[in-house]
Amino acid sequence: MSTLLCANADEAVAGIEDGSTVLVGGFGMAGMPVDLIDALIRQGATDLTVVSNNAGNGDTGLAALLAKGRVRKVVCSFPRQADSYVFDELYRTGRIELEVVPQGNLAERMRAAGAGIGAFYCPTGAGTLLAEGKETRVIDGRTYVLEYPIKGDVALIGAHRSDRMGNLVYRKTARNFGPVMATAATTVVAQVREIVDTGTIDPETVITPGIYVDRVVQEATA
Amino acid sequence: MSTLLCANADEAVAGIEDGSTVLVGGFGMAGMPVDLIDALIRQGATDLTVVSNNAGNGDTGLAALLAKGRVRKVVCSFPRQADSYVFDELYRTGRIELEVVPQGNLAERMRAAGAGIGAFYCPTGAGTLLAEGKETRVIDGRTYVLEYPIKGDVALIGAHRSDRMGNLVYRKTARNFGPVMATAATTVVAQVREIVDTGTIDPETVITPGIYVDRVVQEATA
Amino acid sequence: MSTDSLVTDTGRGPLGKHDMAALVARDIPHGAFVNLGIGQPTLVADHLPADSGVVLHTENGMLNMGPAAQGDEIDPDLTNAGKVPVTELPGAAYFHHADSFAMMRGGHLDICVLGAFQVSTAGDLANWHTGAPDAIPAVGGAMDLAIGAKKVFVMMTLFTKTGAPKLVPECTYPLTGLACVDRVYTDLAVFDITERGVSVRETFGTTVDELAGRLDLPLLSAGG
Amino acid sequence: MSTDSLVTDTGRGPLGKHDMAALVARDIPHGAFVNLGIGQPTLVADHLPADSGVVLHTENGMLNMGPAAQGDEIDPDLTNAGKVPVTELPGAAYFHHADSFAMMRGGHLDICVLGAFQVSTAGDLANWHTGAPDAIPAVGGAMDLAIGAKKVFVMMTLFTKTGAPKLVPECTYPLTGLACVDRVYTDLAVFDITERGVSVRETFGTTVDELAGRLDLPLLSAGG
């Protein structure tokens, strides 16, 4: 149904429930929905599963959400970074679960969730630790691992621009996970730098059509 | 490797071998690579499997290729049209094979070929004639059918514009199957209305990056 | 039982195809994302109010499709799934076929409206193949729409030209999808396919009892 | 055996990381589509001639990536997979993560260059996890690159700082991919992983016999 333009980030994240799976866009800071994560910290939902490429940096954003003990499990490709000390400490002390997923599987499993695919056979990780216990199949002489969709209750993504129908465009490599996560969650919330009148975005350049976007909010700092 | 700019459509389709699987873009006339199909008729390859949404209209294009007895099998979603009399006659007289594939499976199976997916579970067609003999699996209470990739030896597609590196943009609903087919074939040949200098297409708007495109030719009639 | 029979706007019937389309249009919520199948379902677009906020999807790669193109608007690069030239509305978006069907199959469309040969009491749909031995099978996007949209509405006459019911205990034509139909709009009545059975929402120039006598299946009244 | 040891450009060794990068760059064909892994492999870009026609892919969604951004060029929306600000070259294209990894996993990249902890004689690659009990596992795109690129080149020192070989009969570290490595560039030699075994293409400041004495595996000479 129609996209809701929110007055602020708190309104945009309202109603996220305890126990939710939250897809969080961004690759490093590019495309990271900083305002929405800060609002989620204020909003209070806990026992969350967070799906994102990394597991937080420094003391802010995702790391701050983790530090408050609100995340039960992280699903990501690369938790270990130079300044991922918040995650590192939680993990080493057994206070957070981790599912490491190859980056391509992370993207493809969310795409599958958005595209109605029940499961798919993928060559990544075959014969490695990350495929242990997973079903495999040899197809045309190659070994594939059966992978299942990752579906979110909520996706928090960053984009560059939205029109009033929620049609999104991104900018450069800040596009990254946003368009995929937007297809894979029940409620999709986009933080954008500007909201423009409908009809001013060239329809050839829309990357995430408004059908995928439930709520849009303009960045506070933009 | 680098995209080759061809002087004409005959050069663009040179080397297509007998027995090839040829993906042919277009939905109706929108995106149909008319020059390339005509060149393929002149080129002479036979015993072809053609993968396309339809099975030819009237006496020209795909229908003309079929009429010359050059196509062993058609894989498509919708062969039966008001003016598909060439296909109809060949089919009714047992001179052409037909694999009817739901349109979404046609697209997704080619995407899988392009994305390295070995097979995928899809809900389309479960319990119908088109899933007969196919493996099925119940996942979370829903029945899915196992579908395999469709890979082309050659793809012939139509696009709007190319730069000299083969980066393609399409126009409106003429985009249709082109971007998917471009990922799914060993050799990808694009017919475009104009070829522009590299650097003049906004990188945000490229739909098919040049990595997928082997040969480009400008439409003779453009 | 022709769909071109005389039409009244008083709720009596049988209804013509335009009135059936108007009924469907009335039931589409504000702002819904909708795919209208080829043929009669495309008429629904003509009955959506200007402020409906409804966004039309066409599976050949577009959201916010506008009405059929006229005169100078005709652009061979812009057609609907029936290959009819159409227009674009503000807020449109284009995408390729895999993305378009991912949108459909992933459950992102609120409603699709399809024609049918038969619908069963279980909501099975048959609309792609007559099953005749000499018929050339052609499915297009019908099977994807049937399993993909959140709600599947069917629009058809209730009886064939020879008087055979099209709402049936079991489909005899090859299926398009199993247990996928939610509601059936016909010239004589609107039916909901529910877990308890087929429920009659409203009738046009007939009664539930009359329909029950002509259909080979039990009918529930929406009220009861 | 430091990678920062003195370097000659005369073919003698051991080579430093810049010379190894130059060797890799020399072997990349004109116009190839290439992904350079995080760390030392990124140095390869500095050694590609201006007319190489090589197109760099970064898995966070770009083709035709340019050099690292300097000063005013720095744009937080434009980074490489190592999150370092980069630039775009004419003919660039942006795409989302699923499309980027589809490109990689679908076999469309000609070459990827990766670092490694170990490579086995069968071409197994270990480069994501030391296997230490307290290590936090982190794989990123390594497993996707390992199985996706048409050719996988590894760039590493041949021995660890404590002198243990990194080209081994069987990897002892957790694997990234099986039988995926095609060629290994090291400070002391370049090896091809072939169906017949490990073949030495060239050596730097050492000989095949000397290497055979230090490595626990049979070596073929490229000539023989």
XYZ file of C-alpha atoms in Angstrom, chain D residues 46-201:
156
model
C 49.172 0.498 -9.481
C 51.073 -1.674 -11.943
C 48.519 -1.933 -14.731
C 49.614 0.127 -17.713
C 47.383 3.061 -18.628
C 46.339 1.336 -21.851
C 45.646 -2.050 -20.249
C 41.918 -1.764 -20.824
C 41.523 -3.722 -17.585
C 38.211 -3.052 -15.842
C 38.210 -3.336 -12.060
C 35.196 -4.738 -10.232
C 34.526 -3.995 -6.600
C 31.993 -6.316 -4.976
C 30.224 -3.497 -3.184
C 28.691 -2.634 -6.519
C 30.825 -1.096 -9.231
C 32.692 -1.761 -12.443
C 35.436 0.515 -13.771
C 36.648 1.567 -10.387
C 39.448 4.113 -10.480
C 42.383 4.746 -8.118
C 42.035 5.701 -4.470
C 40.433 9.117 -4.005
C 42.665 12.007 -2.983
C 41.655 15.250 -1.275
C 38.523 16.700 -2.800
C 37.821 13.485 -4.686
C 36.897 11.729 -1.428
C 33.185 10.891 -1.440
C 31.746 8.782 1.392
C 29.292 7.240 -1.098
C 32.129 5.840 -3.219
C 34.401 3.240 -1.646
C 35.984 -0.056 -2.542
C 35.419 -3.370 -0.770
C 38.021 -2.369 1.796
C 35.926 0.737 2.535
C 38.671 2.972 1.148
C 37.395 5.994 -0.817
C 37.991 5.469 -4.532
C 37.163 7.160 -7.826
C 35.200 6.211 -10.905
C 36.534 5.930 -14.443
C 34.638 6.706 -17.672
C 32.418 3.754 -18.509
C 31.717 2.945 -14.862
C 28.499 1.258 -13.781
C 26.894 0.892 -10.354
C 24.708 -2.005 -9.234
C 23.399 -3.444 -6.000
C 24.930 -6.208 -3.941
C 22.869 -9.089 -5.328
C 23.665 -8.044 -8.893
C 27.320 -7.573 -7.998
C 27.660 -11.037 -6.521
C 25.588 -12.563 -9.311
C 28.199 -11.130 -11.669
C 30.960 -12.672 -9.591
C 29.341 -16.029 -8.858
C 28.022 -16.400 -12.387
C 31.557 -16.592 -13.739
C 31.672 -13.246 -15.495
C 34.888 -11.936 -13.940
C 37.988 -13.056 -15.809
C 40.357 -12.945 -12.857
C 40.350 -12.348 -9.154
C 43.491 -11.831 -7.125
C 43.376 -12.907 -3.489
C 45.679 -13.142 -0.534
C 46.033 -16.499 1.241
C 47.112 -18.241 4.415
C 47.576 -21.494 2.512
C 47.110 -22.999 -0.939
C 47.151 -26.758 -1.479
C 48.492 -28.745 -4.407
C 44.882 -29.379 -5.427
C 44.257 -25.642 -5.561
C 42.318 -25.520 -2.315
C 42.401 -22.037 -0.821
C 42.482 -21.042 2.852
C 42.312 -17.307 3.376
C 39.424 -16.450 5.673
C 39.970 -18.018 9.064
C 43.035 -18.992 11.061
C 41.048 -21.677 12.820
C 42.288 -20.394 16.185
C 39.668 -21.158 18.854
C 39.324 -17.525 19.933
C 39.274 -16.097 16.395
C 36.093 -14.357 15.325
C 35.254 -15.768 11.904
C 34.730 -13.253 9.117
C 34.468 -14.275 5.491
C 33.265 -11.240 3.530
C 33.215 -11.997 -0.183
C 36.199 -14.387 -0.186
C 34.215 -17.597 -0.707
C 32.184 -16.017 -3.488
C 35.291 -14.779 -5.277
C 37.010 -18.140 -4.875
C 34.260 -20.024 -6.681
C 33.175 -17.263 -9.045
C 36.052 -15.870 -11.044
C 37.185 -17.704 -14.185
C 40.776 -17.600 -12.901
C 41.836 -17.241 -9.287
C 45.305 -15.829 -8.711
C 46.770 -15.904 -5.230
C 49.412 -13.449 -4.065
C 51.308 -14.341 -0.880
C 54.719 -14.922 0.610
C 55.752 -18.527 0.115
C 56.607 -19.016 3.791
C 55.190 -17.662 7.034
C 57.311 -15.410 9.242
C 58.283 -18.547 11.182
C 59.334 -20.329 7.996
C 56.381 -22.675 7.485
C 55.403 -23.258 3.835
C 52.098 -21.753 2.718
C 51.972 -23.902 -0.414
C 51.105 -27.255 1.131
C 49.955 -30.796 0.335
C 46.729 -30.193 2.294
C 45.502 -26.996 3.904
C 45.398 -27.126 7.693
C 43.470 -23.856 7.986
C 39.721 -23.832 7.294
C 39.060 -23.723 3.553
C 37.674 -20.836 1.557
C 37.115 -22.881 -1.574
C 38.071 -26.252 -3.028
C 40.217 -26.681 -6.127
C 39.730 -23.051 -7.072
C 43.249 -21.581 -7.326
C 44.859 -21.406 -10.758
C 48.124 -19.599 -10.053
C 50.139 -18.556 -7.016
C 52.437 -15.525 -7.054
C 54.964 -15.531 -4.248
C 58.126 -13.694 -3.327
C 60.249 -16.694 -4.405
C 58.408 -18.190 -7.359
C 55.270 -18.269 -9.452
C 53.380 -21.562 -9.481
C 50.634 -22.948 -11.656
C 48.187 -25.357 -10.067
C 47.613 -27.950 -12.773
C 45.865 -31.271 -12.993
C 49.273 -32.952 -12.977
C 50.450 -31.051 -9.893
C 52.215 -27.838 -8.944
C 54.278 -26.411 -11.774
C 56.952 -23.731 -11.272
C 56.707 -20.937 -13.839
